[in-house]
Amino acid sequence: MVDKFGEDRVFVTGDAAHVHPPTGRQGLNSSVQDAFNFGWKLALVERCFASPALLETYTDERLPVIAEILPVIAEMLKKTSDLPDKTVRARAGSTSAWARGGALLQLGGVSGQPVAAYGDASGALHAGDRVPDATGLRKVKGPSALDADTSLFRIFSPSYHTALVFAASAEDANTALASLAKYPAEAVRTVLILPAGAPVPVVDAEAVVEDRDGHAYAGYGAEQGCLTIVIVRPDDYVGARTSTA
């Protein structure tokens, strides 16, 4: 494994950066996540939407993940390479040789929370956490491609950041949306999330949804009556979170 995933204008991903034994089946999985992590950051820099310093977070976020999973899969290879021992373990009802563990799911947060490129975070959900889904959303306003009954995972996209604005009052919503309007629409899409039964304010957001079952407010630690903004990265990690609570 390399000790840095990039230097100046040269970056490496996948097998060029780390080589895996077949146990654990992490080679392709980790390579795709490398490419995804680097790809959206490079796109922002190339379009002059972000500083080149953003590319430095590629190493900061991916290298610790690979460093964690390599010893796990190496130990799996060691345990499974001895056929007699593997057979004895299987007969004894033990599957420890094939235990993957949580690290190999690669579904936790990125390393170094909060993500340096986005600033501080506070509250129940932190920068660097993988975002939760929330079902039971009713579309009040939005593109025709968005279903009337939808979820956050259907709203998020790998092509842009999504700014979730939790606000019940028109004043709070418009204040937040005005501050987000300075960013290019191609890079940031705004979604206003209303609590169940709240009146629909007149706002300039790409989408407005009603959180009928309360899953979005609960999952993102947003309190009714308070303004909460969560920035979701293209790779479905929290970039930043701020709240008046």
Coordinates of C-alpha atoms in Angstrom, one line a residue:
M1 CA 0.0 0.0 0.0
V2 CA 1.2 3.5 -0.8
D3 CA 1.7 6.0 1.9
K4 CA 0.0 8.8 -0.1
F5 CA -2.7 8.6 -2.8
G6 CA -1.7 11.7 -4.6
E7 CA 1.2 14.1 -5.1
D8 CA 1.0 17.3 -7.1
R9 CA -1.0 16.4 -10.3
V10 CA -0.6 12.6 -10.0
F11 CA -3.1 10.5 -8.2
V12 CA -3.6 6.7 -7.8
T13 CA -6.6 4.6 -7.1
G14 CA -7.4 0.9 -6.7
D15 CA -4.7 -1.6 -7.4
A16 CA -2.2 1.1 -8.2
A17 CA -2.5 2.2 -4.6
H18 CA -3.2 -1.0 -2.7
V19 CA -3.2 -4.7 -3.5
H20 CA -5.5 -7.2 -1.8
P21 CA -5.6 -11.0 -1.4
P22 CA -8.8 -12.5 -2.8
T23 CA -10.2 -13.2 0.7
G24 CA -12.8 -10.6 1.8
R25 CA -13.5 -9.6 -1.8
Q26 CA -12.3 -6.0 -1.2
G27 CA -10.2 -5.3 -4.2
L28 CA -12.9 -4.1 -6.6
N29 CA -15.1 -2.7 -3.8
S30 CA -12.4 -0.5 -2.4
S31 CA -11.2 0.5 -5.8
V32 CA -14.7 1.8 -6.8
Q33 CA -14.9 3.8 -3.5
D34 CA -11.4 5.2 -4.2
A35 CA -12.5 6.4 -7.6
F36 CA -15.8 7.8 -6.4
N37 CA -14.1 9.7 -3.5
F38 CA -11.6 11.2 -5.9
G39 CA -13.9 11.7 -8.9
W40 CA -16.4 14.2 -7.4
K41 CA -13.6 16.2 -5.8
L42 CA -11.7 16.5 -9.0
A43 CA -14.9 17.5 -10.8
L44 CA -15.4 20.4 -8.4
V45 CA -11.8 21.6 -8.7
E46 CA -11.8 21.3 -12.5
R47 CA -15.0 23.4 -12.7
C48 CA -13.4 26.0 -10.3
F49 CA -16.1 25.3 -7.7
A50 CA -13.5 24.3 -5.1
S51 CA -9.9 24.9 -4.2
P52 CA -7.2 22.3 -5.3
A53 CA -6.7 21.8 -1.5
L54 CA -9.9 19.6 -1.6
L55 CA -7.9 16.9 -3.4
E56 CA -5.7 16.5 -0.4
T57 CA -8.7 15.1 1.5
Y58 CA -8.6 12.1 -0.9
T59 CA -5.6 10.6 0.9
D60 CA -6.9 11.8 4.3
E61 CA -10.2 9.9 3.9
R62 CA -9.3 6.8 1.9
L63 CA -5.8 5.7 3.2
P64 CA -7.0 5.0 6.8
V65 CA -9.9 2.9 5.4
I66 CA -7.5 0.7 3.4
A67 CA -5.1 0.5 6.2
E68 CA -7.8 -0.8 8.4
I69 CA -9.1 -3.5 6.0
L70 CA -5.8 -4.9 4.7
P71 CA -4.8 -6.6 8.0
V72 CA -8.3 -8.1 8.3
I73 CA -8.3 -9.7 4.9
A74 CA -4.7 -10.8 5.3
E75 CA -5.7 -12.7 8.5
M76 CA -8.6 -14.2 6.7
L77 CA -6.2 -15.5 4.0
K78 CA -4.0 -17.0 6.7
K79 CA -6.9 -18.8 8.4
T80 CA -8.4 -20.2 5.2
S81 CA -5.2 -21.3 3.4
D82 CA -4.7 -24.3 5.7
L83 CA -7.4 -26.8 4.4
P84 CA -7.2 -29.3 7.3
D85 CA -7.5 -26.6 9.9
K86 CA -10.4 -25.0 7.9
T87 CA -12.2 -28.4 7.8
V88 CA -11.8 -28.9 11.5
R89 CA -13.2 -25.5 12.2
A90 CA -16.2 -26.1 10.0
R91 CA -16.9 -29.4 11.6
A92 CA -16.8 -27.8 15.0
G93 CA -19.4 -25.3 13.9
S94 CA -17.0 -22.4 13.8
T95 CA -17.0 -19.9 11.0
S96 CA -14.4 -17.6 12.4
A97 CA -12.1 -18.1 9.4
W98 CA -14.7 -16.4 7.2
A99 CA -15.8 -13.7 9.7
R100 CA -15.7 -10.4 7.7
G101 CA -16.4 -7.9 10.5
G102 CA -17.8 -4.4 10.3
A103 CA -14.6 -2.9 8.8
L104 CA -15.1 -4.8 5.5
L105 CA -18.6 -3.4 5.0
Q106 CA -17.0 0.0 4.4
L107 CA -20.2 1.7 5.3
G108 CA -19.0 3.7 8.3
G109 CA -17.8 7.3 8.3
V110 CA -14.9 8.6 6.4
S111 CA -11.7 9.2 8.4
G112 CA -10.8 12.3 10.2
Q113 CA -14.2 13.6 11.3
P114 CA -15.1 16.4 10.8
V115 CA -14.1 16.5 7.1
A116 CA -11.5 19.3 7.0
A117 CA -12.7 20.8 3.7
Y118 CA -16.1 21.6 5.1
G119 CA -15.5 23.0 8.6
D120 CA -17.0 22.1 11.9
A121 CA -20.1 20.1 12.6
S122 CA -22.3 19.8 15.6
G123 CA -25.4 17.8 16.7
A124 CA -26.5 14.2 16.4
L125 CA -25.1 13.8 12.9
H126 CA -21.5 14.8 12.3
A127 CA -19.4 15.7 9.2
G128 CA -17.9 12.5 8.0
D129 CA -20.9 10.3 8.9
R130 CA -22.7 8.3 6.3
V131 CA -26.1 9.8 5.8
P132 CA -29.3 7.8 6.7
D133 CA -32.2 7.4 4.4
A134 CA -35.7 8.7 5.3
T135 CA -38.8 7.3 3.8
G136 CA -42.4 8.6 4.0
L137 CA -41.6 11.9 2.3
R138 CA -44.4 13.6 0.3
K139 CA -43.3 15.8 -2.6
V140 CA -44.8 19.3 -2.3
K141 CA -42.7 20.8 -5.0
G142 CA -39.9 19.4 -7.2
P143 CA -38.8 18.0 -10.6
S144 CA -41.2 15.8 -12.5
A145 CA -38.8 12.9 -12.1
L146 CA -39.2 13.0 -8.4
D147 CA -42.1 10.7 -7.3
A148 CA -45.0 12.0 -5.2
D149 CA -44.0 9.6 -2.4
T150 CA -40.3 9.5 -2.1
S151 CA -37.3 9.2 0.2
L152 CA -34.0 11.0 0.7
F153 CA -32.0 8.4 -1.1
R154 CA -34.1 9.0 -4.2
I155 CA -33.3 12.7 -3.9
F156 CA -29.5 12.5 -3.4
S157 CA -27.3 12.3 -6.5
P158 CA -23.6 11.6 -7.2
S159 CA -23.6 14.6 -9.5
Y160 CA -24.0 17.4 -6.9
H161 CA -24.2 18.3 -3.2
T162 CA -27.6 18.3 -1.6
A163 CA -28.4 21.0 1.0
L164 CA -31.2 19.8 3.3
V165 CA -33.0 22.6 5.0
F166 CA -35.2 21.7 8.0
A167 CA -37.4 24.6 8.7
A168 CA -41.1 25.1 9.5
S169 CA -41.3 28.9 9.1
A170 CA -41.0 30.8 5.8
E171 CA -38.6 33.3 7.5
D172 CA -36.1 30.6 8.5
A173 CA -36.4 28.8 5.2
N174 CA -35.8 31.8 3.1
T175 CA -32.9 33.0 5.2
A176 CA -31.2 29.6 4.7
L177 CA -32.0 29.3 1.0
A178 CA -30.7 32.9 0.4
S179 CA -27.4 31.9 1.9
L180 CA -27.2 28.8 -0.3
A181 CA -28.2 30.7 -3.4
K182 CA -24.6 32.0 -3.8
Y183 CA -23.4 28.5 -4.8
P184 CA -23.7 27.3 -8.4
A185 CA -27.0 25.4 -9.0
E186 CA -25.0 22.7 -10.9
A187 CA -23.0 22.0 -7.7
V188 CA -25.6 22.4 -5.0
R189 CA -29.3 21.5 -5.0
T190 CA -31.6 22.7 -2.2
V191 CA -34.3 20.7 -0.5
L192 CA -36.7 22.1 2.1
I193 CA -38.0 19.5 4.5
L194 CA -41.2 20.5 6.4
P195 CA -42.5 18.7 9.5
A196 CA -45.8 16.9 9.1
G197 CA -48.8 19.2 8.8
A198 CA -46.7 22.4 8.5
P199 CA -48.0 25.1 6.1
V200 CA -46.2 25.3 2.9
P201 CA -44.1 28.5 2.6
V202 CA -43.3 30.3 -0.7
V203 CA -39.6 29.5 -1.1
D204 CA -37.1 29.2 -3.9
A205 CA -35.9 25.7 -3.4
E206 CA -35.4 22.9 -6.0
A207 CA -37.6 20.6 -4.0
V208 CA -40.0 20.9 -1.0
V209 CA -41.1 17.7 0.8
E210 CA -43.2 17.0 3.9
D211 CA -41.7 14.6 6.4
R212 CA -45.0 12.8 7.1
D213 CA -43.5 10.0 9.3
G214 CA -40.9 12.1 11.0
H215 CA -38.0 9.9 9.8
A216 CA -36.0 12.7 8.3
Y217 CA -36.2 15.0 11.3
A218 CA -35.3 12.1 13.7
G219 CA -32.5 10.7 11.6
Y220 CA -30.8 14.1 11.0
G221 CA -31.3 15.3 14.6
A222 CA -33.5 18.3 13.5
E223 CA -35.9 19.8 16.0
Q224 CA -39.2 21.3 15.0
G225 CA -39.1 25.1 15.5
C226 CA -35.3 25.2 14.9
L227 CA -33.4 25.8 11.7
T228 CA -31.1 22.9 10.7
I229 CA -29.0 22.7 7.5
V230 CA -27.2 19.5 6.5
I231 CA -24.9 19.4 3.5
V232 CA -24.8 15.9 1.8
R233 CA -21.8 15.2 -0.3
P234 CA -22.1 13.4 -3.7
D235 CA -20.9 10.2 -2.1
D236 CA -23.6 10.3 0.6
Y237 CA -21.5 11.4 3.5
V238 CA -22.3 14.4 5.6
G239 CA -20.2 17.4 4.6
A240 CA -21.4 19.8 7.3
R241 CA -24.3 20.3 9.7
T242 CA -25.4 23.4 11.5
S243 CA -28.4 24.1 13.7
T244 CA -29.9 26.9 15.8
A245 CA -31.0 24.3 18.4

